[in-house]
mmCIF file of C-alpha atoms and ligand atoms in Angstrom:
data_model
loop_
_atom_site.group_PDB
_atom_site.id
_atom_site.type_symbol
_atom_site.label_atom_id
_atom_site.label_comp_id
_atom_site.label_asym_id
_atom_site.label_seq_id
_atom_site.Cartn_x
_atom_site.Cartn_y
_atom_site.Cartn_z
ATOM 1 C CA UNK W 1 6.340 95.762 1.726
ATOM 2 C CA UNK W 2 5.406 94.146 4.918
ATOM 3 C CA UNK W 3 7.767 91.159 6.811
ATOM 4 C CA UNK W 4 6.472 89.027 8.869
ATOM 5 C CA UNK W 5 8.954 86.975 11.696
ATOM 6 C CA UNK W 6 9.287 85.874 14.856
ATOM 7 C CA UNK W 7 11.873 85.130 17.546
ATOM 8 C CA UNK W 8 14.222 81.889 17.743
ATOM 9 C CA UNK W 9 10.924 79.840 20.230
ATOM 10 C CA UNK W 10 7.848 81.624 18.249
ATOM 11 C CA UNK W 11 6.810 83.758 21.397
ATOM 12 C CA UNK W 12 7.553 87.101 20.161
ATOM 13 C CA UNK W 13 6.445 88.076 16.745
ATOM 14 C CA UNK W 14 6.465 91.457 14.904
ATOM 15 C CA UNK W 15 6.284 92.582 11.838
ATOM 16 C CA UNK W 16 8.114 95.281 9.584
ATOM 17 C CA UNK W 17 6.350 97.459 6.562
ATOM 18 C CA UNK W 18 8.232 99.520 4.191
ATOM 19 C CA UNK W 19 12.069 99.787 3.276
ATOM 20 C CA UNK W 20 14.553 100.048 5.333
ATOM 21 C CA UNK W 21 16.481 103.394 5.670
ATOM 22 C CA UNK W 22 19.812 101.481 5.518
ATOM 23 C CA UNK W 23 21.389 98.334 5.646
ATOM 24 C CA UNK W 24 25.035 97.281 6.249
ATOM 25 C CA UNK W 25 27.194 95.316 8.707
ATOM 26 C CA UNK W 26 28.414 96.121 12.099
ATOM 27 C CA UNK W 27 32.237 95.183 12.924
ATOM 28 C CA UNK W 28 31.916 96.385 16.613
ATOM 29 C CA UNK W 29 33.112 94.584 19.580
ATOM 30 C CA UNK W 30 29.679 95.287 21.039
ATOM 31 C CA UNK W 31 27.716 93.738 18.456
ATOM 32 C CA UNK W 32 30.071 90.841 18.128
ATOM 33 C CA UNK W 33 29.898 90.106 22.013
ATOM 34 C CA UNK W 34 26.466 90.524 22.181
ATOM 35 C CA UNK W 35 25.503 88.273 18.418
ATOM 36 C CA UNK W 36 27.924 85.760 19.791
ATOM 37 C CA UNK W 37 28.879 86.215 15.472
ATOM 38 C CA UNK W 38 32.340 87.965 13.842
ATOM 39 C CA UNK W 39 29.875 90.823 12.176
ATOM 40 C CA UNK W 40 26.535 92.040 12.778
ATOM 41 C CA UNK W 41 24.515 92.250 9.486
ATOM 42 C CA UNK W 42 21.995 95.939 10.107
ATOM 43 C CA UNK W 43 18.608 97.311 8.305
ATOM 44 C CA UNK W 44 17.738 100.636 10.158
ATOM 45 C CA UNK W 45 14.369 101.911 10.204
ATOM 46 C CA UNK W 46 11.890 103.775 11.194
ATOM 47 C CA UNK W 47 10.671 103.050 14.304
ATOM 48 C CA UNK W 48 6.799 103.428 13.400
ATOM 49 C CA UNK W 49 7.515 100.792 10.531
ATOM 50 C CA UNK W 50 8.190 98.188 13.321
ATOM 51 C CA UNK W 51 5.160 96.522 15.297
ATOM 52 C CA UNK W 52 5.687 93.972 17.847
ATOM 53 C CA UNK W 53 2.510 91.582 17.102
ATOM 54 C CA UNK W 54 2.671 88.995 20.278
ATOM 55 C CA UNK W 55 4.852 88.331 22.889
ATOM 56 C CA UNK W 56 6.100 92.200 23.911
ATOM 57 C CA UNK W 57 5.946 91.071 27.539
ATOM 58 C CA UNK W 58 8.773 88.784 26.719
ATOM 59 C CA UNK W 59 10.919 91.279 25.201
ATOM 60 C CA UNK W 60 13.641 91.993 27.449
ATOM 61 C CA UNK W 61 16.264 95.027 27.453
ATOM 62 C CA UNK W 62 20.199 95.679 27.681
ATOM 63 C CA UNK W 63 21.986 99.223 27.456
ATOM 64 C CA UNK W 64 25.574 98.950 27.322
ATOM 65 C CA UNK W 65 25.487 102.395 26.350
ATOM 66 C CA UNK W 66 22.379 104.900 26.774
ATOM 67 C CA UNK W 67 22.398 104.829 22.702
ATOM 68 C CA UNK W 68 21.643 101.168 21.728
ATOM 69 C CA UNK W 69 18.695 99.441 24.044
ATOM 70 C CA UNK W 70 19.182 95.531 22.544
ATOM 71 C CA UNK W 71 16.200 93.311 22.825
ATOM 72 C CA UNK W 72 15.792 90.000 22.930
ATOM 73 C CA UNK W 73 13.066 87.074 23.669
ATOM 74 C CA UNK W 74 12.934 86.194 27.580
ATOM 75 C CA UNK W 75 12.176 83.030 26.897
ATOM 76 C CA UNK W 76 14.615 81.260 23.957
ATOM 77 C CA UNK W 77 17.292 84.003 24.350
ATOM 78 C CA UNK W 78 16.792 84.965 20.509
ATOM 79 C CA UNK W 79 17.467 88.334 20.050
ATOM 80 C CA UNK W 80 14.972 90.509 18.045
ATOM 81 C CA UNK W 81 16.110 94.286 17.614
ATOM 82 C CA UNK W 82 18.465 97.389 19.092
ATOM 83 C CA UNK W 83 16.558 100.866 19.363
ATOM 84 C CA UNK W 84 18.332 103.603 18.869
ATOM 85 C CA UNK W 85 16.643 106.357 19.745
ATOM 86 C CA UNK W 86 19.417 109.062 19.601
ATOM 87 C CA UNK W 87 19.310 108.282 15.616
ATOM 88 C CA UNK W 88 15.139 107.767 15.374
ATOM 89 C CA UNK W 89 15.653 104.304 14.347
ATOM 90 C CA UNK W 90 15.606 100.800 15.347
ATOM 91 C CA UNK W 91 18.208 98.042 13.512
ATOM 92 C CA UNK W 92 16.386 95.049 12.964
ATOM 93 C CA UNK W 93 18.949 92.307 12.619
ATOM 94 C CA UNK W 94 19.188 91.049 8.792
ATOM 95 C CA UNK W 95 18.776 87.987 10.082
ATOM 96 C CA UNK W 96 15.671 88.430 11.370
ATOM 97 C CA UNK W 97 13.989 89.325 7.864
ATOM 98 C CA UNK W 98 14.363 86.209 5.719
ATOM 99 C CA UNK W 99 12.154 87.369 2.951
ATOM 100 C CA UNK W 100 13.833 90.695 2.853
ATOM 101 C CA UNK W 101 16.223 91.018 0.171
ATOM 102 C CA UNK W 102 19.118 92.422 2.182
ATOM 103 C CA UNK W 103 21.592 94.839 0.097
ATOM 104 C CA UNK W 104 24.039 95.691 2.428
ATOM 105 C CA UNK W 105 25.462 99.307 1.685
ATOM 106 C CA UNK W 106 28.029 100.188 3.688
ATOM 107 C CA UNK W 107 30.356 98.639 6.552
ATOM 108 C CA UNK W 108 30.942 100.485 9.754
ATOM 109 C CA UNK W 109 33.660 100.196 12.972
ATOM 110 C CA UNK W 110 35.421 98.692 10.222
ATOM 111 C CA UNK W 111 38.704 99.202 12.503
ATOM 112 C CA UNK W 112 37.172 96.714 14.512
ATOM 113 C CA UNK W 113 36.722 93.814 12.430
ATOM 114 C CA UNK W 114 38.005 90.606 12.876
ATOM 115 C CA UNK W 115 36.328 89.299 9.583
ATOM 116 C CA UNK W 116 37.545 91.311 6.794
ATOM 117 C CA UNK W 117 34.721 91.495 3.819
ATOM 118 C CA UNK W 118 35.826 92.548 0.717
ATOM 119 C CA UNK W 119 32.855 93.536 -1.624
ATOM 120 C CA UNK W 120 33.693 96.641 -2.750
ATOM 121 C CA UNK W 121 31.513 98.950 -0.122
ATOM 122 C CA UNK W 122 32.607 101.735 1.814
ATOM 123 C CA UNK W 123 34.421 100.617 4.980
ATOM 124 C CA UNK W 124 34.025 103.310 7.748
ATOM 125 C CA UNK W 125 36.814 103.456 10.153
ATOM 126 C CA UNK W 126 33.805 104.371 12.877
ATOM 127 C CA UNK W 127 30.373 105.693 11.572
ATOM 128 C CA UNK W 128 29.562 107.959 8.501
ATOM 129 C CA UNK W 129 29.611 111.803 9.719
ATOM 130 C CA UNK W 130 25.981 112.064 9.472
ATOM 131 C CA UNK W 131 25.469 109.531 11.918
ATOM 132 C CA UNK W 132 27.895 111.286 14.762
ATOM 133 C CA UNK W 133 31.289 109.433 13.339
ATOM 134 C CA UNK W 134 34.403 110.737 11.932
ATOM 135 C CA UNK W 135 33.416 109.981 8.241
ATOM 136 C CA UNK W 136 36.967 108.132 7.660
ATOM 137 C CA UNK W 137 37.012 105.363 5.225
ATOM 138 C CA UNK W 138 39.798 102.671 5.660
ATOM 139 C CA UNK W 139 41.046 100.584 3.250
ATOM 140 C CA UNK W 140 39.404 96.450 2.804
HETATM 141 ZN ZN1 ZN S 1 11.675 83.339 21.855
HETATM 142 ZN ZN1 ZN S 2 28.010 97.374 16.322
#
């Protein structure tokens, strides 16, 4: 599958091909500071399935922390993507992929949340163990 989209003014476009390694939602103070929303809805992929089609000279970058480099349009302020290059992927925010049909799987720095969802998926207290966290769930 191959999504096509484009930043908040049109400048920077890319596009995404295949299926996403994972998708969920973010609770994190981080991700809510820098979405400006309560949650931050994830797909994690590959980076090699991302291509940035016009506009990469407009892309600008943020690390808060040396793991997450957030990216965003120069010009409109709409942001596009965080690499993540200690896990080999890049989230593309949900948001960002209209025409993909987003299953989220899994919820993680659930103790974080100020937006309690309650649909039934696992709610990580940090990150799942594979990904560097402490693996604990927490209840909805
Ligand atoms: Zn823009
Ligand atoms: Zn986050």
């Amino acid at each position: 599958m191959n999504y096509e989209t484009s930043c908040f003014c049109g400048e920077v476009r890319f596009t995404v091909t295949g299926t996403p390694e994972a998708q969920g939602y973010c609770h994190c103070a981080s991700c809510r500071t820098w979405s400006a929303g309560p949650v931050n809805a994830f797909t994690l992929w590959k980076p090699e399935s991302l291509e940035v089609t016009k506009g990469a000279s407009s892309i600008g970058t943020f690390n808060k922390t040396p793991g997450s480099s957030r990216k965003w349009c120069t010009k409109c302020g709409g942001h596009l993507f965080t690499d993540h290059p200690g896990f080999g992927l890049v989230d593309i925010y949900a948001a960002m992929l209209p025409s993909l049909r987003f299953e989220p799987g899994v919820h993680v720095h659930y103790q974080e949340t100020v937006l309690p969802i309650k649909d039934g998926k696992p709610k990580f207290k940090d990150m799942p163990a594979e990904m560097g966290g402490s693996g604990a769930t927490l209840p909805e």
